[in-house]
Coordinates of C-alpha atoms in Angstrom, one line a residue:
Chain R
X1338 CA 5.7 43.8 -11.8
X1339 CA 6.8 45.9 -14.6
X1340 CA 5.3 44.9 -18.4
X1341 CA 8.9 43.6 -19.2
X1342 CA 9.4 41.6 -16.7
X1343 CA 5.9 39.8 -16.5
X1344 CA 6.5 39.0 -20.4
X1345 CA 10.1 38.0 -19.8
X1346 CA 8.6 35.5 -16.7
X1347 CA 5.9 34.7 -18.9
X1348 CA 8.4 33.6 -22.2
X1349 CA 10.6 31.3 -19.8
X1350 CA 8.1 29.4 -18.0
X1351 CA 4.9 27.9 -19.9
X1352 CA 3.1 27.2 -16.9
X1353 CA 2.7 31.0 -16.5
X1354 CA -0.5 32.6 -18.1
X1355 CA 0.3 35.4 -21.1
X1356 CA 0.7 38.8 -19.8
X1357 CA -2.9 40.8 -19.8
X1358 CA -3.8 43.6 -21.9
X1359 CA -2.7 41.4 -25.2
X1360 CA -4.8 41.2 -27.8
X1361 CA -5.0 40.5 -31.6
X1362 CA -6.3 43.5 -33.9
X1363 CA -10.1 43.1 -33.0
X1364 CA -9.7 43.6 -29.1
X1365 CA -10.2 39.5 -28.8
X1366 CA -7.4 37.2 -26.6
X1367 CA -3.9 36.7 -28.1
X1368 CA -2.8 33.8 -26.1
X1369 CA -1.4 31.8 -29.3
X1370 CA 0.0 35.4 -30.5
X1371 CA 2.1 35.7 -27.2
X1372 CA 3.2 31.8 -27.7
X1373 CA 4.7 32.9 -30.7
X1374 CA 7.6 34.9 -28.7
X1375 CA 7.3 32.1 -26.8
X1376 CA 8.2 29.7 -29.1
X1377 CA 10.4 31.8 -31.3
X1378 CA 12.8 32.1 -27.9
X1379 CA 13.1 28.9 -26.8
X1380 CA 13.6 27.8 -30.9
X1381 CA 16.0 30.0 -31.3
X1382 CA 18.0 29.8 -28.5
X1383 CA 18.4 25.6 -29.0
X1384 CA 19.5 26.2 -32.1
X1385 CA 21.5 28.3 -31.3
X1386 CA 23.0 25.7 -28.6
X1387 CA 23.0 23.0 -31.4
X1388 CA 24.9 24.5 -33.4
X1389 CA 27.4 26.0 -30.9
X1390 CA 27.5 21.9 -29.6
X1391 CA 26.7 19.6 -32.6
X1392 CA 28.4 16.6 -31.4
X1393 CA 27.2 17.1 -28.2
X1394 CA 23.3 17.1 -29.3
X1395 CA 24.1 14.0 -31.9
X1396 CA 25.2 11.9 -28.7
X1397 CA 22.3 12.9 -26.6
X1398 CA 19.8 12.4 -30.0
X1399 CA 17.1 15.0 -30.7
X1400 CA 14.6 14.5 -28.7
X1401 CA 16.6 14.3 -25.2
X1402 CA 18.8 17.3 -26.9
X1403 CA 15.9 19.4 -27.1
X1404 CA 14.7 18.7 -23.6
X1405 CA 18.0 19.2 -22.1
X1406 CA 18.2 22.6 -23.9
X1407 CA 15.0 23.7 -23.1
X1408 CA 15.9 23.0 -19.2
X1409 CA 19.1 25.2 -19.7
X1410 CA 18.0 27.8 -21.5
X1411 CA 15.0 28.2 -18.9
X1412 CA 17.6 28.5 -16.2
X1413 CA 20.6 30.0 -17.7
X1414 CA 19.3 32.6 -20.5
X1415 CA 21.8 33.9 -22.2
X1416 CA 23.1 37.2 -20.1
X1417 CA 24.7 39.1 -23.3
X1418 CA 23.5 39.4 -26.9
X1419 CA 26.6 37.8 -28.1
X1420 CA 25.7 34.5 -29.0
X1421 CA 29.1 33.8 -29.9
X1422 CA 29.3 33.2 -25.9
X1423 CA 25.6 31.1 -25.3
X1424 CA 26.1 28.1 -23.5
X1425 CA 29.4 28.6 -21.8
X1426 CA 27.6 26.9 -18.7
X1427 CA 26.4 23.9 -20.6
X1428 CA 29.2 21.3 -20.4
X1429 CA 29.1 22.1 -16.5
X1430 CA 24.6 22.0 -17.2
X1431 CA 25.5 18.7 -18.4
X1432 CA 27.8 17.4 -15.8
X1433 CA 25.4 18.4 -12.9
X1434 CA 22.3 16.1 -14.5
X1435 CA 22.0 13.1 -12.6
X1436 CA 20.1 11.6 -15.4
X1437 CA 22.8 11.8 -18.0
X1438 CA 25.5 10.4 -15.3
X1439 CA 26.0 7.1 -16.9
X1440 CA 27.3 9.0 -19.8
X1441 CA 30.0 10.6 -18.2
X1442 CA 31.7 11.8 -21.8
X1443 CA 28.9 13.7 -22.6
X1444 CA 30.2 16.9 -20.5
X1445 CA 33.8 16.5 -21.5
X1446 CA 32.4 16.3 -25.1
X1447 CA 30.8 19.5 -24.2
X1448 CA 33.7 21.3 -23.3
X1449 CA 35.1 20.1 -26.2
X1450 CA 32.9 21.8 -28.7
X1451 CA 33.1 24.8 -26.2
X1452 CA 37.1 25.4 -26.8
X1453 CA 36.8 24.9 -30.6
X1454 CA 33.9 27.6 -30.6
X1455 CA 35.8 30.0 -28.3
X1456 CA 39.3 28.9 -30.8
X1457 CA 36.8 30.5 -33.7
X1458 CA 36.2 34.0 -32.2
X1459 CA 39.9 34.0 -30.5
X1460 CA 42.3 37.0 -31.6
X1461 CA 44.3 36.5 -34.9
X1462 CA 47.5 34.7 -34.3
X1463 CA 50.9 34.4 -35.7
X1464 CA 52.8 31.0 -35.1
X1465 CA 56.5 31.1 -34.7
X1466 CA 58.3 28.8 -37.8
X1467 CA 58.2 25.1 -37.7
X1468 CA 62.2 25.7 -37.3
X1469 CA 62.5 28.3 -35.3
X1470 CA 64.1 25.9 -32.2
X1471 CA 66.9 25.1 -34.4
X1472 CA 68.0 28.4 -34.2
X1473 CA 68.0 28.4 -30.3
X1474 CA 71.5 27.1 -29.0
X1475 CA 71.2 23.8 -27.6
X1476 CA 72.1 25.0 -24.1
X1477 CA 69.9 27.5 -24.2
X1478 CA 66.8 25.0 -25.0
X1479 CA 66.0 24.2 -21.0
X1480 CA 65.6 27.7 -20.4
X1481 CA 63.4 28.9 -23.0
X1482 CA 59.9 29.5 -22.5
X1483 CA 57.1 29.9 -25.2
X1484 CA 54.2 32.4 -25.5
X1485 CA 50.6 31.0 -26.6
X1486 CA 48.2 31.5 -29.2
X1487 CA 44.8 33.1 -27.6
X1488 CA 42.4 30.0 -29.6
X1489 CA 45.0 27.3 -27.4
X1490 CA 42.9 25.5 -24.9
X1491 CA 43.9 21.9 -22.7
X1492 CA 41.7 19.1 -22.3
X1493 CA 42.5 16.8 -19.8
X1494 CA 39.4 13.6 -20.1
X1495 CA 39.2 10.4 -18.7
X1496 CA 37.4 9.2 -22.0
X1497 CA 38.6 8.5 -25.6
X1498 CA 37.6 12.1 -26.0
X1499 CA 38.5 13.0 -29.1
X1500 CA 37.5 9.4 -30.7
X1501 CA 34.1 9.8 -29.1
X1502 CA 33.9 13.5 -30.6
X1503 CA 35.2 12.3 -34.3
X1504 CA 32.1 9.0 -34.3
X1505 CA 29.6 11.6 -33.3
X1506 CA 30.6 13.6 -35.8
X1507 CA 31.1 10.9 -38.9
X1508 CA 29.9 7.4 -38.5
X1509 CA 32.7 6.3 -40.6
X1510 CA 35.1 7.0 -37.6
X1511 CA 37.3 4.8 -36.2
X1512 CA 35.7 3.1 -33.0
X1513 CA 36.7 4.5 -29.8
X1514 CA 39.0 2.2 -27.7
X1515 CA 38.9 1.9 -23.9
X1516 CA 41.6 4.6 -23.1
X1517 CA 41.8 8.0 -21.8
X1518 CA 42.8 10.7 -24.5
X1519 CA 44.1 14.3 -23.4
X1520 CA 43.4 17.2 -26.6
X1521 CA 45.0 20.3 -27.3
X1522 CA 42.7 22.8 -28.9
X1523 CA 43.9 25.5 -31.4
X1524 CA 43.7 27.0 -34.6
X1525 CA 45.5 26.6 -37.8
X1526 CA 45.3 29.6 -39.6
X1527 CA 41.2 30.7 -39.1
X1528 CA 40.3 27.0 -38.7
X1529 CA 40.1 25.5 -35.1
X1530 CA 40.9 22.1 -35.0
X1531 CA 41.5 19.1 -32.1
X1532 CA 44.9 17.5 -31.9
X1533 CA 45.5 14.5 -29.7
X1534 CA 48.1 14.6 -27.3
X1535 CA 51.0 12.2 -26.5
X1536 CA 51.7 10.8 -23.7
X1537 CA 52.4 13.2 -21.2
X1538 CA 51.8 15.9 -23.2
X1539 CA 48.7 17.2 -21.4
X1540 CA 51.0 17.6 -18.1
X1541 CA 53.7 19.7 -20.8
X1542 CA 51.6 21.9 -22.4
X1543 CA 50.4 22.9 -19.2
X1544 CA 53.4 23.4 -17.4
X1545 CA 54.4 25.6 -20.4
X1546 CA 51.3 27.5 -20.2
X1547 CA 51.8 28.3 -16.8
X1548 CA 55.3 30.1 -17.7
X1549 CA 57.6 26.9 -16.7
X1550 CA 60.9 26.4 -18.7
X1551 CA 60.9 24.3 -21.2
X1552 CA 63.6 22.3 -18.9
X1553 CA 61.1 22.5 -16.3
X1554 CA 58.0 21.5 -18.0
X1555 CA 59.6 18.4 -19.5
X1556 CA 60.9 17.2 -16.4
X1557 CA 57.5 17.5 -15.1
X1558 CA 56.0 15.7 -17.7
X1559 CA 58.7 13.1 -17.6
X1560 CA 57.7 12.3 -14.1
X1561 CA 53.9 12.5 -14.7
X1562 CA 54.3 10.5 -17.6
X1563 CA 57.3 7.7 -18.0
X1564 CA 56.0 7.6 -22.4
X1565 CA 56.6 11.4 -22.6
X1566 CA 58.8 12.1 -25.4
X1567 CA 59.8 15.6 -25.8
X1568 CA 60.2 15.8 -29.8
X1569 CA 57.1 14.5 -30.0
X1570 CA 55.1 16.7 -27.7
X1571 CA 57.3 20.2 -28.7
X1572 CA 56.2 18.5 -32.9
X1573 CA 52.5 18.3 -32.0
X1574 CA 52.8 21.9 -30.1
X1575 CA 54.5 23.3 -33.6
X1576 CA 52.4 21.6 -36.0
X1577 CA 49.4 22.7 -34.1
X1578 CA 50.2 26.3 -34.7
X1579 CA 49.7 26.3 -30.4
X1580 CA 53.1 28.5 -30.0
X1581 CA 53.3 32.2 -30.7
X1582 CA 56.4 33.5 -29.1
X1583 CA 60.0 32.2 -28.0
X1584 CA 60.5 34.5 -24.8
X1585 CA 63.8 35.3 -23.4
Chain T
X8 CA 42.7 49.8 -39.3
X9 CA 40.2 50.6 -42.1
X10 CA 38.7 53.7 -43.7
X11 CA 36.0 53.0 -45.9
X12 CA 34.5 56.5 -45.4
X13 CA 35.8 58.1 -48.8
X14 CA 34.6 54.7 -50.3
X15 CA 31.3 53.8 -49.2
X16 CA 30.0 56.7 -47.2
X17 CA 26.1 56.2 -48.4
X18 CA 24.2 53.1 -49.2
X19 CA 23.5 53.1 -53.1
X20 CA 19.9 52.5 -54.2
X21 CA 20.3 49.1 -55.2
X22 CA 19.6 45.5 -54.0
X23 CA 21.8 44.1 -51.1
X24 CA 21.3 41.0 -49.0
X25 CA 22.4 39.4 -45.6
X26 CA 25.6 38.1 -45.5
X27 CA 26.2 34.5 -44.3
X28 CA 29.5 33.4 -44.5
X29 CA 28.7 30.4 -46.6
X30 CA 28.2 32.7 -49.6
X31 CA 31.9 34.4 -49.2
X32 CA 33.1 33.4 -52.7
X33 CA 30.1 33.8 -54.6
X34 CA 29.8 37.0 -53.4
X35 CA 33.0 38.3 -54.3
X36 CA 33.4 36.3 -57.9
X37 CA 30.0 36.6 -58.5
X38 CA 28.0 39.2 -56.8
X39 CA 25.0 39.6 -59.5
X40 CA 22.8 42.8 -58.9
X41 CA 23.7 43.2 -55.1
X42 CA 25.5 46.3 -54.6
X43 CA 26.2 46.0 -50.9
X44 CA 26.1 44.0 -47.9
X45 CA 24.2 44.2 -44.1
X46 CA 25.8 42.1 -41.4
X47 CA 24.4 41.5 -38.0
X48 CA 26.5 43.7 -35.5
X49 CA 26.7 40.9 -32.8
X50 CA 28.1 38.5 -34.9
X51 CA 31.0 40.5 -35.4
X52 CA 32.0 41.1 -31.9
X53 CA 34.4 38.7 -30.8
X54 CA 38.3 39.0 -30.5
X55 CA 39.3 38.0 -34.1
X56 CA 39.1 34.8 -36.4
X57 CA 37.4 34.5 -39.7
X58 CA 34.1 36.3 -39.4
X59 CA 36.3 39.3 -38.9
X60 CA 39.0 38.4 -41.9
X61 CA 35.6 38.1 -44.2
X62 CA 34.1 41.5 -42.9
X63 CA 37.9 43.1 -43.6
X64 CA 38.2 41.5 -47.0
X65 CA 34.0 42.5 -47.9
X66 CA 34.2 46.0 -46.7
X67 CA 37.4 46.7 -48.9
X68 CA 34.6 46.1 -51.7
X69 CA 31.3 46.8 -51.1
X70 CA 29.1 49.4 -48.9
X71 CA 28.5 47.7 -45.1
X72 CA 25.3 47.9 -43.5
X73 CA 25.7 47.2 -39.7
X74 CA 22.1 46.1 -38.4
X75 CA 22.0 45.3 -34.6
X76 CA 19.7 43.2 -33.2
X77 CA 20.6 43.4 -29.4
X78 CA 20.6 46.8 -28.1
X79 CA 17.2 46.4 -26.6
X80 CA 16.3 50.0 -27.9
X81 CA 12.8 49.9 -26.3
X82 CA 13.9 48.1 -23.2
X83 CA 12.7 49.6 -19.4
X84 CA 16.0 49.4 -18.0
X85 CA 19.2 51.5 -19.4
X86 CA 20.9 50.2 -22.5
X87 CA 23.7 48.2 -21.6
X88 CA 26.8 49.8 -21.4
X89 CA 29.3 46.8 -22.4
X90 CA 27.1 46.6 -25.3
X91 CA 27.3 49.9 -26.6
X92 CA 30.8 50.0 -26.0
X93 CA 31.3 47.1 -28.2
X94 CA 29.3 48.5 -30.9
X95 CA 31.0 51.6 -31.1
X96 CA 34.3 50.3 -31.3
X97 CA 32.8 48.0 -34.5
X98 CA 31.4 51.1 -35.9
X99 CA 34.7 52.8 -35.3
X100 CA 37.0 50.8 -37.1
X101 CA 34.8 49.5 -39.6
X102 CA 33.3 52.9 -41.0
X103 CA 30.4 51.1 -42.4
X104 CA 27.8 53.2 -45.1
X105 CA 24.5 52.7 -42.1
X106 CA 24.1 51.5 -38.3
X107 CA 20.6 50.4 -37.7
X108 CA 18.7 48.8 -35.1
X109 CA 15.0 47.7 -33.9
X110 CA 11.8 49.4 -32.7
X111 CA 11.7 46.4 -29.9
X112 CA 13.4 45.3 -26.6
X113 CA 15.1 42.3 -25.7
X114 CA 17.2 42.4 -22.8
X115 CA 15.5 42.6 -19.3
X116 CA 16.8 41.5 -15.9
X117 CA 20.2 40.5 -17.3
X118 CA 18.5 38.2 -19.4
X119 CA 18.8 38.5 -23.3
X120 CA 16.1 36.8 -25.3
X121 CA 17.1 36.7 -28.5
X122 CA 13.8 38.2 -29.8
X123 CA 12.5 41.5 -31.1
X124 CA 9.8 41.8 -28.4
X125 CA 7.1 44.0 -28.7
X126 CA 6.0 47.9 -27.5
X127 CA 3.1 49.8 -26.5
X128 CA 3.0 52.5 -28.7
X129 CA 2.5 55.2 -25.1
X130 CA 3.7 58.7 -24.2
X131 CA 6.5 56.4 -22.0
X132 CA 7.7 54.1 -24.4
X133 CA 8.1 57.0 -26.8
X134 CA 10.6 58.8 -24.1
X135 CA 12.2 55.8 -23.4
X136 CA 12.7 54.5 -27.0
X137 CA 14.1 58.7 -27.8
X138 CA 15.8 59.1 -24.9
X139 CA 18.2 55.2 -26.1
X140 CA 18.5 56.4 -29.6
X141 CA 19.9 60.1 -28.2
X142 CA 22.4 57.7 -26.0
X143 CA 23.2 55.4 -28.9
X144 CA 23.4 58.6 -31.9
X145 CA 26.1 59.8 -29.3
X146 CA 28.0 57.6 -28.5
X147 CA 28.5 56.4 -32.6
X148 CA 28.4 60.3 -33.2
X149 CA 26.3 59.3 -36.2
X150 CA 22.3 58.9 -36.9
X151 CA 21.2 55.4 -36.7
X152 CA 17.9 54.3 -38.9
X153 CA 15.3 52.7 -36.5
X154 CA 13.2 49.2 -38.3
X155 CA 9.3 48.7 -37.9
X156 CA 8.9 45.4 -36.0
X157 CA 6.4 42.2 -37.3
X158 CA 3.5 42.4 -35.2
X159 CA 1.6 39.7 -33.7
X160 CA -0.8 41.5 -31.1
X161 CA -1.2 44.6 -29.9
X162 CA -1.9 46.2 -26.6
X163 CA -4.7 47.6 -25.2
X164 CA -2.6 50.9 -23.6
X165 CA -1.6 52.0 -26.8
X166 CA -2.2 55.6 -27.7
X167 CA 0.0 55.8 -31.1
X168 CA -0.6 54.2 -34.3
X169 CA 2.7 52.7 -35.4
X170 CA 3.2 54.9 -38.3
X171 CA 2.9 58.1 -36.4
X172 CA 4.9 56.5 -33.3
X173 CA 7.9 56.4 -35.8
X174 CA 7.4 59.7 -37.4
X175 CA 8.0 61.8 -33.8
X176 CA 11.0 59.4 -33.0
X177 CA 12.5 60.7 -36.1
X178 CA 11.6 63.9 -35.7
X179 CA 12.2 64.4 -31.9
X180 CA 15.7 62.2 -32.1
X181 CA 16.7 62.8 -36.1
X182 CA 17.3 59.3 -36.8
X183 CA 16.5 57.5 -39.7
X184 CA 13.7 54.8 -40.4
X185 CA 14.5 51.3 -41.8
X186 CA 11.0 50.3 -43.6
X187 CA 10.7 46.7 -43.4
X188 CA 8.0 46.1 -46.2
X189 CA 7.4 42.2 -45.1
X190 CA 7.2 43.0 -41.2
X191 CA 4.2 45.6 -42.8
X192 CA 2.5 43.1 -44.6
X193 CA 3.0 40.6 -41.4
X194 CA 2.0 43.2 -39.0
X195 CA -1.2 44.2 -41.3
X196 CA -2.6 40.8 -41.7
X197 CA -2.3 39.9 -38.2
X198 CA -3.6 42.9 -37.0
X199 CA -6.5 43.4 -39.4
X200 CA -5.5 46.5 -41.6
X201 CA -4.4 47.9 -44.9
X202 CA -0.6 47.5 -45.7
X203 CA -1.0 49.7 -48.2
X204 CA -2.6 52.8 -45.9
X205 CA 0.6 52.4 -43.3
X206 CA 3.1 52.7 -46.0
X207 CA 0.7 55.6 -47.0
X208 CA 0.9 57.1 -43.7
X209 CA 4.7 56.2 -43.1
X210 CA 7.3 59.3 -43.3
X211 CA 9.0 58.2 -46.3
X212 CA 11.0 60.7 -46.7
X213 CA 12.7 59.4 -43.5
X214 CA 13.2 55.7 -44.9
X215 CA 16.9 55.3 -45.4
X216 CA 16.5 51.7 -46.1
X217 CA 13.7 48.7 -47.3
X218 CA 14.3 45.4 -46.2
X219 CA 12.2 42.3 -47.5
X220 CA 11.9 39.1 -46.2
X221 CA 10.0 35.8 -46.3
X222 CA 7.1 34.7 -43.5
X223 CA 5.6 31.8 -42.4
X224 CA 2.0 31.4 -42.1
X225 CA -0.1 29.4 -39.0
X226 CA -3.5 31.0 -37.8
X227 CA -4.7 32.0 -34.4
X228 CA -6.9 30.5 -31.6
X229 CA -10.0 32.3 -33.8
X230 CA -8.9 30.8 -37.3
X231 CA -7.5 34.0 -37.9
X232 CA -4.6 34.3 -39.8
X233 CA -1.3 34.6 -38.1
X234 CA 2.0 35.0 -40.7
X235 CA 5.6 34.6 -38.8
X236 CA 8.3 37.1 -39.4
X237 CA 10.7 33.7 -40.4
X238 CA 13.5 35.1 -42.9
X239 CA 13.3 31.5 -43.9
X240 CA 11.1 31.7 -47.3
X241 CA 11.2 33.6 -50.7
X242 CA 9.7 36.5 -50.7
X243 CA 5.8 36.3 -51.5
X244 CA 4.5 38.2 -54.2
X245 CA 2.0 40.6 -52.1
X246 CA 5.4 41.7 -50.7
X247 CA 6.9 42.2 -54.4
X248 CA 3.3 43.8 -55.0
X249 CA 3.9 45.7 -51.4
X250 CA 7.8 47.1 -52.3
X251 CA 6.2 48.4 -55.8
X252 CA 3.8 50.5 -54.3
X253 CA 6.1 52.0 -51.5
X254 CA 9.0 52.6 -54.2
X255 CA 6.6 54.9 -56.3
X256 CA 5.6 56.6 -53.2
X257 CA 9.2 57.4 -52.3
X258 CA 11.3 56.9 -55.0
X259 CA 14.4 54.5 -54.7
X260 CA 15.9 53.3 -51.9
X261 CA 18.5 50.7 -51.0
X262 CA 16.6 47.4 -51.0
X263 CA 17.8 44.5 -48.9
X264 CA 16.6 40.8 -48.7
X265 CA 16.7 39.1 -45.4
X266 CA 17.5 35.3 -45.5
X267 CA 18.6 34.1 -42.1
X268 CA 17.1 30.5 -41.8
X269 CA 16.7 27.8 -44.0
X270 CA 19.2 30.1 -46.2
X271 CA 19.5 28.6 -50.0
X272 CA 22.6 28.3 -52.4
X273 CA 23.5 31.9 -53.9
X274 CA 22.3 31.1 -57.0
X275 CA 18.6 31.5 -55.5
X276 CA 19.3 34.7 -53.0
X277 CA 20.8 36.4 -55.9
X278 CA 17.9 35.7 -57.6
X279 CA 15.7 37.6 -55.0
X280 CA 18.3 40.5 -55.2
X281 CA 17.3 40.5 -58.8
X282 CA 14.0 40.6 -58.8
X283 CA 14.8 43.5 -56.3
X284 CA 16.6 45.2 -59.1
X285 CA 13.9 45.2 -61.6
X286 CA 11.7 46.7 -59.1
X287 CA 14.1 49.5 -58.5
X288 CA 14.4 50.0 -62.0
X289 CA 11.0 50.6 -62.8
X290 CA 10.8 53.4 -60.7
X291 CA 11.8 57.1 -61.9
X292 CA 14.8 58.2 -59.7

């Protein structure tokens, strides 16, 4: 085994003995000197996993946070040195623990904080105007499809998602009620920021995404969905800064 | 795109600090003493948003420092290409006044550690640690400085004092060194010698940059003392007393403080930045 990759066994697994030939300036053993790498890693890279996933670690509470980490980080180390990207696994880490199945929000929470992170480091966007369909004739409107900004990601949940995110987050949230909540993720201006969807608007915004006609896509929705209201999805798509492009 | 190369082509002998994006508008309304800026490369990698607005809007005013921390330079296996790709095409539209990066590794086995992890100072890790810096000097087509690391042990193999191990990278590669006075004073008190004889010993005509930092201090399984590279402290004053004596060894340099942790209102950084300045000032340029 090469010197690299005994210290890199040795720095993920604390069962493992320090790598030999170590030693402090007077040729004496440097086991608590190699536990500082040790340490340092595994510090480092839950905090960096805390911060990436702050509601996520305030639901779980510290103690069960940092044990969780520490499990993922073990098995997933991070595979680039962008941090920007550490943890994409851990809302599907999360889902797989059989200990944290009775709290089924947790991963969907996860994925959550995920999308707004990846919304932060997306490419620069510019929204069309908040008007911009009234210029469309009306009987072109069914056949007009949209482009997307790159930070725009879909949450489907069978949770009050976003409610469950906002208490973590602020005590002085609302309660969450006993409903299922769908969030659309984007960015207005640098900021990324959850919106809650209508009814039916999950179903929409997909069916948009995918490149289906705005005709389409509401009939879609319409069917999935006998609440859908059109004005009010396409208003929380515009307000949301989530469309980029009317295409031909 | 942006050309700050007529602008800002050198960093100027003055104080500069980390930048972390809470300090944005002090910065600009209110920068004190601190004449430029170092971010971390990695941070500045992704497809768009406000890191890279700020780093637009700072490097329109001051001299950029870009200071890696994940190119593994002193890693077994071959640098990794995506990586170096991504930092060149930051370095290329940015233009920034000094690229540097560590005397350490931290990638192996497709696993990053996000840790400077330490080198034996031997005839292979020399060849290896030359041979990255020749890949990395061409690809940028520019010379990189390369940092002294915080030391906590040392390995028996080791044929090179550190001091000497940087001198013939610099001379056999022609890259710069980035003299990290703090990581001396870490690496001297955990390994048992004088701070004062490495900077001593240390090519100073090489340093192209000082950076200064705060520690933490626990002690070893023999009560000996063992001081953690932290970022997360003020600067003690045998590091002020540390920076004095290498600035009237090599004259003035660009001084940076390193906050990453813990990191305090401006207000107190820019005070560290000061204190910076009036060492610089006493020296004779």
């Amino acid at each position: 085994m090469s010197r690299q990759s005994a210290f890199r066994a040795a720095i993920l697994d604390a069962e493992r003995p320090a790598p030999p030939d170590l030693q402090d300036g007077l040729g004496r053993s440097a086991t608590k000197r190699f536990n500082v790498y040790r340490n340092n890693v595994a510090v480092s890279l839950t905090e960096a996993l805390e911060a990436s996933f702050p509601a996520t670690a305030r639901l779980l509470g510290d103690e069960n946070f940092r044990s969780v980490a520490g499990r993922f980080l073990r098995s997933s180390p991070p595979e680039s040195p962008l941090m920007m990207h550490y943890g994409a696994g851990f809302p599907d880490f999360l889902a797989s623990l059989d200990a944290l199945a009775a709290k089924g929000y947790l991963a969907d929470v996860a994925h959550l904080e995920q999308a707004l992170r990846a919304a932060y480091h997306a490419a620069d966007h510019a929204p069309i105007a908040p008007d911009a369909l009234a210029h469309i004739a009306p009987e072109d409107l069914p056949e007009t499809r949209f482009g997307f900004a790159p930070a725009v990601c879909l949450l489907g949940s069978e949770w009050p998602l976003l409610s469950i995110y906002r208490l973590a987050l602020d005590p002085k949230a609302p309660k969450p009620r006993a409903e299922t909540q769908s969030v659309l993720v984007a960015r207005t201006g640098y900021d990324p920021l959850p919106h809650l969807l209508p009814p039916g608007g999950l179903t929409f915004a997909t069916a948009l995404m995918a490149g289906q006609t705005l005709g389409d896509a509401a009939e879609t929705a319409a069917e999935a969905s006998p609440d859908f209201d059109l004005s009010t999805c396409l208003a929380c798509l515009l307000s949301a800064e989530a469309i980029t492009a009317i295409l031909p | 795109m942006l050309d700050a190369s007529s602008r800002f082509p050198a960093l100027p002998a003055t104080p500069g600090v980390g930048y972390k994006p809470q300090h944005f508008n002090d910065i600009v309304e209110n920068p004190g003493t601190v004449g430029w800026l170092e971010i971390h490369a990695e941070n500045y990698m992704g497809d768009g948003g406000r890191p890279l607005a700020q780093l637009r809007a700072l490097a329109e005013r001051f001299p950029i420092s870009v200071h890696g921390v994940g190119l593994s330079i002193g890693g077994e296996t071959p640098l990794d290409p995506d990586h170096l790709a991504r930092l060149k095409h930051l370095i290329g539209w940015l233009n920034p006044a000094s690229f540097s990066e560590h005397l350490a590794w931290s990638t192996h086995e497709s696993a990053f550690l996000n840790d400077l992890l330490p080198l034996p100072y031997t005839e292979d890790t020399l060849a290896r640690v030359c041979a990255h810096i020749d890949q990395v000097q061409e690809a940028l087509d520019r010379p990189m400085l390369l940092e002294n690391p915080s030391s906590y042990l040392a390995f028996a193999e080791s044929t090179w004092s550190e001091p000497d191990f940087l001198r013939e990278v610099s001379r056999r590669t022609g890259c710069g060194l980035l003299l990290d006075v703090n990581n001396v004073f870490v690496s001297a008190t955990n390994l048992a010698y004088d701070p004062r004889s490495y900077i001593n010993d240390f090519p100073l005509d090489a340093v192209g940059e000082i950076h200064l930092g705060g520690h933490d201090e626990d002690e070893d399984e023999h009560g000996a003392p063992l001081l953690i590279d932290s970022h997360g402290a003020p600067i003690v004053d045998p590091v002020w007393a540390l920076l004095d004596h290498t600035l009237a060894l090599s004259g003035p340099r660009p001084v940076l403080i390193e906050w990453d942790n813990d990191v305090p209102a401006w207000p107190e950084l820019e005070s560290e930045a000061a204190r910076a300045a009036d060492a610089l000032s006493k020296v004779p340029a």
